[in-house]
Short mmCIF file of C-alpha atoms in Angstrom, two decimals:
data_model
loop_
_atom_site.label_atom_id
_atom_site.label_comp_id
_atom_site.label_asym_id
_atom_site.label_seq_id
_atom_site.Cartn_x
_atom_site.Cartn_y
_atom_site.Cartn_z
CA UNK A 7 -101.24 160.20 167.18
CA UNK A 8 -98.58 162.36 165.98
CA UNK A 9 -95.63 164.59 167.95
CA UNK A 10 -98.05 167.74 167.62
CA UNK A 11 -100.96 166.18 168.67
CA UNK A 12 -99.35 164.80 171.25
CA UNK A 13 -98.35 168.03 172.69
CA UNK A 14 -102.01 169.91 171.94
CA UNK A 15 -103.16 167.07 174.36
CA UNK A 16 -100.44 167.45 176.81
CA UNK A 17 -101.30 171.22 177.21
CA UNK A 18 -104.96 170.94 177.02
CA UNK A 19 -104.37 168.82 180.26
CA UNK A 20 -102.12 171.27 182.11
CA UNK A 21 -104.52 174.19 181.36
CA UNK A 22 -107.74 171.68 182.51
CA UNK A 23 -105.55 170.64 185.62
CA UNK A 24 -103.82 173.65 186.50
CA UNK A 25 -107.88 176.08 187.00
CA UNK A 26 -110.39 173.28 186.78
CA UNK A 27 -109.07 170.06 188.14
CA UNK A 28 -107.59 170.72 190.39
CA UNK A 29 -110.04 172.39 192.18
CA UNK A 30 -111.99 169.09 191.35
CA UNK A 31 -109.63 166.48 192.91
CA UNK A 32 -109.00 168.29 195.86
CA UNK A 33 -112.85 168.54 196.40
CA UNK A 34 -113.12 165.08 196.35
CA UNK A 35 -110.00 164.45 198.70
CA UNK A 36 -111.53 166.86 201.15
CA UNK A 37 -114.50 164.78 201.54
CA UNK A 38 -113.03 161.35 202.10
CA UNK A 39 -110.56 163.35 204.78
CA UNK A 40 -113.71 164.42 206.67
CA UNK A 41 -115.00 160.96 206.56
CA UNK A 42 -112.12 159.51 208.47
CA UNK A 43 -110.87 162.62 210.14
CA UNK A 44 -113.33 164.63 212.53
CA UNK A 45 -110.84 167.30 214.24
CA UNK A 46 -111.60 170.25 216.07
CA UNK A 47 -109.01 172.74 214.84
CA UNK A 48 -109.91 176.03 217.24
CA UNK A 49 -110.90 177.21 220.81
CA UNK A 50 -113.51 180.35 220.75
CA UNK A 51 -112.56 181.10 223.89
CA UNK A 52 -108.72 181.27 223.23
CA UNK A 53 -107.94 185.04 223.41
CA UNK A 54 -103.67 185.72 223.63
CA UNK A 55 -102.15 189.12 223.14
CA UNK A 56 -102.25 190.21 219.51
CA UNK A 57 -99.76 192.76 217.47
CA UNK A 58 -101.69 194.40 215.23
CA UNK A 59 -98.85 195.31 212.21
CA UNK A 60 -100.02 197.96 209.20
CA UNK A 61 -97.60 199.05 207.23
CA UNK A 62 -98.51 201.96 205.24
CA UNK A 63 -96.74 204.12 202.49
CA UNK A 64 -98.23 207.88 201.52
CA UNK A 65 -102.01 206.55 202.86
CA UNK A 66 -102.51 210.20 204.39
CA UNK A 67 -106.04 210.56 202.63
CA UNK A 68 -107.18 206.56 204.42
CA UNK A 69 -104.86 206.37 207.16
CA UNK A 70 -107.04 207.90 210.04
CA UNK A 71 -110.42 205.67 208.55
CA UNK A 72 -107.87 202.61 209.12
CA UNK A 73 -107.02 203.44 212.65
CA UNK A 74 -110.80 204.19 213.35
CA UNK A 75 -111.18 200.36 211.96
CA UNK A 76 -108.93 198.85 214.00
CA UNK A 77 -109.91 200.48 217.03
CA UNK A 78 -113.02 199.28 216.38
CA UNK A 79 -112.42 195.56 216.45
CA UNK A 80 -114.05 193.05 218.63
CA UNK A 81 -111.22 192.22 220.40
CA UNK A 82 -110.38 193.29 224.03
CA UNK A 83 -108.27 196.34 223.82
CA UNK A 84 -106.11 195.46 226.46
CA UNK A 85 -104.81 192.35 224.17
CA UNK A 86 -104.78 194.02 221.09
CA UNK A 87 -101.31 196.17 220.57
CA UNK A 88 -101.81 198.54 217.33
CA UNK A 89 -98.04 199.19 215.55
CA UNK A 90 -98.46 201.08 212.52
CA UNK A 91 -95.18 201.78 210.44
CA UNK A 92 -94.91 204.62 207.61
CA UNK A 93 -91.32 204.34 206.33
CA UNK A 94 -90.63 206.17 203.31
CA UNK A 95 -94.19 208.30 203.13
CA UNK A 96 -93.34 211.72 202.05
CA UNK A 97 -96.84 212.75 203.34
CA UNK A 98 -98.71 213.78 206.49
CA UNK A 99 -98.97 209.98 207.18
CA UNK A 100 -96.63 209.56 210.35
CA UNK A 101 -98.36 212.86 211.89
CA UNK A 102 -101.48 211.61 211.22
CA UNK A 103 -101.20 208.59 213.10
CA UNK A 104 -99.11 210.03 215.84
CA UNK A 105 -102.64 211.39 216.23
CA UNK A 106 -103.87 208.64 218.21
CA UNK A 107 -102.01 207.56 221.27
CA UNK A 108 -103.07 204.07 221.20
CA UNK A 109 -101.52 203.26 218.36
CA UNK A 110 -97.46 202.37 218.22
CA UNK A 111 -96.09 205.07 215.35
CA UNK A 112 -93.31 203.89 213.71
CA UNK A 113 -91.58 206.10 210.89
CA UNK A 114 -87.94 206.59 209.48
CA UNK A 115 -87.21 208.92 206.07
CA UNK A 116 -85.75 205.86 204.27
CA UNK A 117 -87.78 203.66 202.04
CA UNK A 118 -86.43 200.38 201.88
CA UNK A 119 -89.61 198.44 200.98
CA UNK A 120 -92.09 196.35 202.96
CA UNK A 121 -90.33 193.60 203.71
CA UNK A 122 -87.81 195.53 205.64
CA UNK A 123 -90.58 197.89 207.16
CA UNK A 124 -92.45 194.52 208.32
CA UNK A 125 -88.66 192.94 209.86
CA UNK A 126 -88.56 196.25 211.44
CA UNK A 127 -91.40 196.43 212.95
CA UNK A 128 -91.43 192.83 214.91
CA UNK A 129 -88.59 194.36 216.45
CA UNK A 130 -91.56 195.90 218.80
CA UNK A 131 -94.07 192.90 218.34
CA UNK A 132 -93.96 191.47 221.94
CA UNK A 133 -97.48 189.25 221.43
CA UNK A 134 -97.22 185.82 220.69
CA UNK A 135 -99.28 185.95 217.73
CA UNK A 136 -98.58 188.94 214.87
CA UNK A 137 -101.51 190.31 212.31
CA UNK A 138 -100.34 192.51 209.18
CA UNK A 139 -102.54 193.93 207.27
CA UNK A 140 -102.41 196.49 204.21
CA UNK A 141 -103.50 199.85 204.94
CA UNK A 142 -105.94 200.20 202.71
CA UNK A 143 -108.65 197.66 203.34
CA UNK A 144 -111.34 197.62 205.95
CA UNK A 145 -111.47 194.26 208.20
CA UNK A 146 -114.52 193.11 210.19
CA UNK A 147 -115.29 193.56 213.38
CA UNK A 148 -114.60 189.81 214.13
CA UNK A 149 -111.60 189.25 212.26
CA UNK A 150 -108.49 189.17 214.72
CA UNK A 151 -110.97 187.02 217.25
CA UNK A 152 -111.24 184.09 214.21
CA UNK A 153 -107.65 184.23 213.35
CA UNK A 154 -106.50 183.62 216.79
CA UNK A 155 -108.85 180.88 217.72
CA UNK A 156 -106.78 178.48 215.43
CA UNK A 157 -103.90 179.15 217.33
CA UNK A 158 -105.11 176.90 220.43
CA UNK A 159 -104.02 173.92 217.94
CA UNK A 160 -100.19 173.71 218.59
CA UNK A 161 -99.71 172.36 214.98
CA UNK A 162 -101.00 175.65 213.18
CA UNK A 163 -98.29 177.86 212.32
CA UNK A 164 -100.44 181.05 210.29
CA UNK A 165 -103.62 182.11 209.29
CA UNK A 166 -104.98 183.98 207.20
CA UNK A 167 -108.17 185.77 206.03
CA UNK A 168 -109.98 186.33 203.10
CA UNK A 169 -109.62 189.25 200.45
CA UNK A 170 -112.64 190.40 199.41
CA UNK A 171 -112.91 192.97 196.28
CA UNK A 172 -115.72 195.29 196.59
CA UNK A 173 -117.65 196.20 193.40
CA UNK A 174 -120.47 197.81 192.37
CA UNK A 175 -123.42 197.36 189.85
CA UNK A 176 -121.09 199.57 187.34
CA UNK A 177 -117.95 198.05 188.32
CA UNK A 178 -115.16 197.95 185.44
CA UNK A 179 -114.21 195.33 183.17
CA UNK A 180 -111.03 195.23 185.92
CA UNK A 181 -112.67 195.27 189.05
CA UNK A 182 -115.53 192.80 188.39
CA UNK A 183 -113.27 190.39 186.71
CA UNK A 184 -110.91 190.76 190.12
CA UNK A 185 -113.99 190.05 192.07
CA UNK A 186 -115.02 186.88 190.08
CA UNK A 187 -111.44 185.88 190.02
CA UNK A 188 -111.04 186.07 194.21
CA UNK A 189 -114.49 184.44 194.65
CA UNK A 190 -113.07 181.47 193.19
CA UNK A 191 -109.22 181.61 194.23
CA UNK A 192 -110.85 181.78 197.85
CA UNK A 193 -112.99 178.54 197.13
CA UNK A 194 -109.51 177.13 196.30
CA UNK A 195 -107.87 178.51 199.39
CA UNK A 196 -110.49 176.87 201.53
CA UNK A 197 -109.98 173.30 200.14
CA UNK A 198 -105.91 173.92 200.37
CA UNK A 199 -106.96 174.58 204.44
CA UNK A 200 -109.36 171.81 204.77
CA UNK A 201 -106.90 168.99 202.72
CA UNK A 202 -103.84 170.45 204.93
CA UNK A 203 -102.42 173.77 204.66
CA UNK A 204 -102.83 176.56 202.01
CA UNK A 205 -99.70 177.24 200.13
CA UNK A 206 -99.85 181.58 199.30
CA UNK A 207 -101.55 183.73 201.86
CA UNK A 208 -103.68 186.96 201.49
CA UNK A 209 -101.40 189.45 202.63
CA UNK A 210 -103.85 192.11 202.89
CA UNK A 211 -104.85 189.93 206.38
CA UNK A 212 -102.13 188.07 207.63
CA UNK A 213 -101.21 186.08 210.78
CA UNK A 214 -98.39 184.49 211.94
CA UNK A 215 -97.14 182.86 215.50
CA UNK A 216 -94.22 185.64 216.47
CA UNK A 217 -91.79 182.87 216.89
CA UNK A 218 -92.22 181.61 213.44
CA UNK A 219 -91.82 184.71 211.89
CA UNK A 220 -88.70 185.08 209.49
CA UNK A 221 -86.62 188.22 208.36
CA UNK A 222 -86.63 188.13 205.04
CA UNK A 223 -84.36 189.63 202.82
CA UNK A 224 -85.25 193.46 202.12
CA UNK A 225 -85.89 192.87 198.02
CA UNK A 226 -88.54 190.20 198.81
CA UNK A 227 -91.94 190.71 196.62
CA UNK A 228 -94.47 188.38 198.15
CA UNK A 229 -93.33 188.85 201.41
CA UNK A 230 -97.10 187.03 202.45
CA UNK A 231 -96.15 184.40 199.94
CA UNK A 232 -92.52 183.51 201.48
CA UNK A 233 -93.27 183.13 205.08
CA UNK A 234 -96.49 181.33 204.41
CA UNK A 235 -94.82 178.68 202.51
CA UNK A 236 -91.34 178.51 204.71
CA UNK A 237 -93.81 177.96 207.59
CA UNK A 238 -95.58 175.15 205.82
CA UNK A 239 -92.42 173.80 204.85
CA UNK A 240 -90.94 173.54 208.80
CA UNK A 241 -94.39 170.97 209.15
CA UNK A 242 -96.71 173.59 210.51
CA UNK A 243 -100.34 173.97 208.95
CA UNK A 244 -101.51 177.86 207.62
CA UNK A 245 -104.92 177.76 207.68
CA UNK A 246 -107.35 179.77 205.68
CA UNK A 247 -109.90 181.61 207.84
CA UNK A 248 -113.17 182.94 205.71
CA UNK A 249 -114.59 184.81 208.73
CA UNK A 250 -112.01 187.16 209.17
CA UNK A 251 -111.73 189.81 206.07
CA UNK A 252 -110.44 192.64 204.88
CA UNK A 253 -112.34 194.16 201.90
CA UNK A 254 -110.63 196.97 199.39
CA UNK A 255 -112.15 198.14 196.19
CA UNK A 256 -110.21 196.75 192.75
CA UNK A 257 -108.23 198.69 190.66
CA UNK A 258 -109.16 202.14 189.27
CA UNK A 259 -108.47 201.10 185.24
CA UNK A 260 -106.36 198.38 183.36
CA UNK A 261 -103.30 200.23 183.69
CA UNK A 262 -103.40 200.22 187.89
CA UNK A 263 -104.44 196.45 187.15
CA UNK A 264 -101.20 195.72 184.98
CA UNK A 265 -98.42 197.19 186.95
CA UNK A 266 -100.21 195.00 190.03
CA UNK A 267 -100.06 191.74 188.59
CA UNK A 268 -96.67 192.30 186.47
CA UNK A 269 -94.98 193.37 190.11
CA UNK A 270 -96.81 189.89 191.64
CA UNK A 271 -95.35 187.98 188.52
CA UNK A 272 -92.13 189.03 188.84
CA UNK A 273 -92.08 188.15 193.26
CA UNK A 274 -93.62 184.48 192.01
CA UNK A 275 -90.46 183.64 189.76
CA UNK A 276 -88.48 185.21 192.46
CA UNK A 277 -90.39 183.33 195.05
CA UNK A 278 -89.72 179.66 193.44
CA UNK A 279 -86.31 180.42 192.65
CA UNK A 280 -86.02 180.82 196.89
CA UNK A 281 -88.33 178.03 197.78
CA UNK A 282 -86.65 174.79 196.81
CA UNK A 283 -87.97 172.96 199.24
CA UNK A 284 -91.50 173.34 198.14
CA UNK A 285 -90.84 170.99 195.22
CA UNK A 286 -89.30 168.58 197.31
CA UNK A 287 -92.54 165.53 196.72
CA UNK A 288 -89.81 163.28 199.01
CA UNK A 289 -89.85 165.73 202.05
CA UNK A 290 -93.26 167.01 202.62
CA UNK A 291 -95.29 165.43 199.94
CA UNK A 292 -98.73 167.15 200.87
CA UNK A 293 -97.14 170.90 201.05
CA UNK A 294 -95.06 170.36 197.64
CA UNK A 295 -98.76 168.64 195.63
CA UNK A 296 -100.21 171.64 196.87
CA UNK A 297 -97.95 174.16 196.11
CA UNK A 298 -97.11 173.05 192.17
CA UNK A 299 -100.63 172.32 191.80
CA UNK A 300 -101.95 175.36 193.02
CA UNK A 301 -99.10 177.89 192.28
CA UNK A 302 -96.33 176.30 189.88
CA UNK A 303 -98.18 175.46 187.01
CA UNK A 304 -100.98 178.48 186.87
CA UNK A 305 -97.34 180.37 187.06
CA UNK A 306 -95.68 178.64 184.52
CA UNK A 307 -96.45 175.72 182.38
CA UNK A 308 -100.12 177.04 182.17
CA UNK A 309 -99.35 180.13 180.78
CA UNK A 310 -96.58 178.04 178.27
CA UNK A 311 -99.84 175.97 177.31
CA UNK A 312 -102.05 178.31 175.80
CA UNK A 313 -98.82 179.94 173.45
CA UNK A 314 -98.46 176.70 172.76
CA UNK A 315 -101.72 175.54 172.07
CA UNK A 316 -102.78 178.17 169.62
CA UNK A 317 -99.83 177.64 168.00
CA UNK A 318 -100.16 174.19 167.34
CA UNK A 319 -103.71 174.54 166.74
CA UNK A 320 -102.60 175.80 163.35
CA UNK A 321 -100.96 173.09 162.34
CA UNK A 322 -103.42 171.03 163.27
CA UNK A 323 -106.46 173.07 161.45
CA UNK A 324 -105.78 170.89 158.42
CA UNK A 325 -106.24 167.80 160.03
CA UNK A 326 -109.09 165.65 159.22
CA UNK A 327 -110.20 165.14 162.65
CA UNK A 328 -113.33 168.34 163.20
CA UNK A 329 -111.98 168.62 166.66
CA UNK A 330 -109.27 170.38 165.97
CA UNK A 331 -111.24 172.95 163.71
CA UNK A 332 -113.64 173.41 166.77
CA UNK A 333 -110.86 173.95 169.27
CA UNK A 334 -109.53 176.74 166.99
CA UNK A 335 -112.69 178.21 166.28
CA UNK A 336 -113.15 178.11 170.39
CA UNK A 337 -109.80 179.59 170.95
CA UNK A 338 -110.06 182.71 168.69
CA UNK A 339 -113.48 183.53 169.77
CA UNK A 340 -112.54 183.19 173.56
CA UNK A 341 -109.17 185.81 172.60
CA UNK A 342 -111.43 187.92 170.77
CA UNK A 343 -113.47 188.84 173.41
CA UNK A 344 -110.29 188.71 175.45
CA UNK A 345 -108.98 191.93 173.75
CA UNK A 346 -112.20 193.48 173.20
CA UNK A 347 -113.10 193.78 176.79
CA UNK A 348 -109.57 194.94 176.87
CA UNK A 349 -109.99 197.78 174.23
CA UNK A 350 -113.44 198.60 175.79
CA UNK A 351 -112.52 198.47 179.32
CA UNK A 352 -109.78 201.20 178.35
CA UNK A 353 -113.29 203.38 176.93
CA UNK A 354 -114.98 202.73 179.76
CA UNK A 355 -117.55 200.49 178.06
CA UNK A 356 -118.94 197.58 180.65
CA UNK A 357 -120.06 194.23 178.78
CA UNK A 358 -120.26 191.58 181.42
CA UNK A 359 -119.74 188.97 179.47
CA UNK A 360 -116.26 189.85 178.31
CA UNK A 361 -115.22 190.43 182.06
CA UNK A 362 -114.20 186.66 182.61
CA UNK A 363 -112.04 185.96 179.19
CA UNK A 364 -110.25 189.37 179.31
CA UNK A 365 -109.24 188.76 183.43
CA UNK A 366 -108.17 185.36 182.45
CA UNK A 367 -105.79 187.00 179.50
CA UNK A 368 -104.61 189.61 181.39
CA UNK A 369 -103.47 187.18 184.22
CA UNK A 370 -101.59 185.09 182.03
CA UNK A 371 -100.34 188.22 179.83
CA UNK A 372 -98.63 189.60 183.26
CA UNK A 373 -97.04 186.38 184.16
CA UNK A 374 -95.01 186.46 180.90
CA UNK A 375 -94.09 190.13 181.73
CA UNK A 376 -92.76 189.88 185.49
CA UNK A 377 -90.97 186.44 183.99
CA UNK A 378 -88.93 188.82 181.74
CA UNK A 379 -89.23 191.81 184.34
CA UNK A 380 -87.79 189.27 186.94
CA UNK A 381 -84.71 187.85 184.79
CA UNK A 382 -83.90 191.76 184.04
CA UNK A 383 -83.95 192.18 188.18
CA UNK A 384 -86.20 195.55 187.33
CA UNK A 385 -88.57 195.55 189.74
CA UNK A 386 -88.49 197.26 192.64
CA UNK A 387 -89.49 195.76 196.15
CA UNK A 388 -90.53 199.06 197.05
CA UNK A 389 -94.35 199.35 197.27
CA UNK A 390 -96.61 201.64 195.68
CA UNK A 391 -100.08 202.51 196.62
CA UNK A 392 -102.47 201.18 193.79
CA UNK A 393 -104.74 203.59 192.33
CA UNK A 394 -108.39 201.89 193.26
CA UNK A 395 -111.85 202.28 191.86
#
């Protein structure tokens, strides 16, 4: 076996790892945990005082419906503190929530970003445990009531809930390709939580412990990302909870789709650059597997390995061995219908089965761009509402 097909190998095995196996060997250590392990990780009956966090930027069309949510969770009101912080909206947001006088309304004219508007904001968080959530999804009646109940174990540090994507029978190329894409990320998320601790929250529903809670500094991107993993890496577990949700539709279009994932590109390379401890296999072994399994490679030698592959599948094409024909063969049908769910998703045209291979190419598409987005230091930690279908 020569250099070349040494290396077509080589990625064919980071790509199999990095979405399928993964997912496979983690399975499998699951179940021989539960064999010798048989823990009970919550108390149903544990209710403390919860701060309710939502910060929200120019969400004056939602931002009543949200409150209305919220003040309708099963939770006892007397527990639940509601803090909702607008900095930056130019809108009738702030007024709008000053509406309601049982909710904390928290606004100053400068925009410095979420991060700061979430370090802000736990300047008036007096509960021992702190939810943030993004002000345009919907949660469930039960969500704050599952979160909490992990915090009876002393060991769990932050939980968080499941993102669900809402679609319809006429969804886009986009938004059903989101929703397949989450269905399976949260399969993953709930084997990271059953093995030990998940290593990248859902910070459309977020909980923390308020003494664990970080300021982080104002550019940060994944914000849910950051203190998840910091967390993890002090030896406390975040657990994934699939009861508690908070559902939002995908994006309107491809476009609203691109500048999302580009902006979450760029805070991943920004997020390992600050995280140095999550490759450290010699310090906490089980956080660090997790987190390059789960989050390094799919962000960077993944993406690396199909370049790579389809360029070395050319070289190989002449090779005697019919594998290699096959491969390429596979590999320029699976791109073609890439980018022609991608040109007919911009017309508007559904064809389910082009939803999956032109998600898949977008995803890795958009890592390249935030990586040279991120070494430019062009993107902006301030948020943007997403246009959503």
């Amino acid at each position: 076996m020569n250099m070349l097909e040494c290396l077509f190998w080589v990625g064919i095995g980071i790509v199999f790892y990095s979405y399928i196996g993964y997912g496979i060997l983690l399975y499998f250590l699951v179940k021989i945990k539960k064999i010798f392990q048989n823990e009970t990780l919550f108390d149903p009956t544990y209710l403390p005082d919860v701060a309710l966090v939502v910060p929200c930027f120019n969400e004056a069309d939602y931002i009543e419906d949200k409150i209305k949510n919220c003040l309708a969770l099963n939770y006892p009101t007397n527990k639940l503190h509601l803090i909702f912080i607008s900095d930056g909206s130019s809108d009738d947001t702030p007024d709008r929530i000053k509406k309601y006088p049982q909710v904390l309304a928290l606004h100053e004219a400068a925009r410095n970003g979420k991060a700061s508007a979430m370090n802000r904001a736990m300047a008036f968080v007096k509960a021992p445990i702190v939810v943030f959530c993004d002000a345009n999804t919907e949660l469930n009646p039960e969500a704050i009531h599952e979160m909490v109940k992990h915090y009876a174990n002393p060991n769990v540090g932050a939980v968080t809930g499941e993102k669900r994507i809402i679609t319809k029978d006429k969804e886009n190329a986009s938004g059903a390709g989101e929703g397949i894409y989450w269905k399976y990320e949260s399969f993953l998320k709930q084997l990271d939580s059953d093995f030990y601790t998940i290593v990248g929250a859902a910070g459309e529903l977020m909980s923390y412990r308020t003494e664990l809670f970080k300021e982080l500094p104002k550019d940060t991107l994944l914000d849910d990302l950051m203190q998840s993993m910091q967390i993890a890496n002090d030896g406390f577990r975040v657990i994934y909870e699939k009861n508690a949700w908070a559902a939002e539709t995908a994006s309107a279009n491809v476009g609203e789709e691109l500048k999302r994932k580009i902006r979450i590109a760029a805070g991943a390379f920004q997020s390992m650059t600050r995280l140095p401890r999550g490759f450290n296999l010699l310090g906490n072994f089980k956080v660090s597997f997790l987190f390059i399994s789960h989050r390094v490679l799919r962000w960077t030698l993944a993406p690396l390995s199909l370049l790579m592959l389809f360029v070395v599948n050319i070289f190989l094409w002449s090779d005697p061995n019919l594998i290699y024909k096959i491969l390429m063969l596979g590999q320029i049908l699976f791109y073609t219908m890439a980018l022609l769910g991608w040109y007919l998703a911009n017309k508007q045209i559904k064809v389910k089965i082009l939803f999956v291979p032109y998600y898949f190419f977008i995803m890795n598409l958009c890592m390249y761009l935030g990586f040279f987005r991120f070494l430019r230091g062009k993107q902006s930690a301030n948020w943007e509402r997403a246009k959503r279908a």
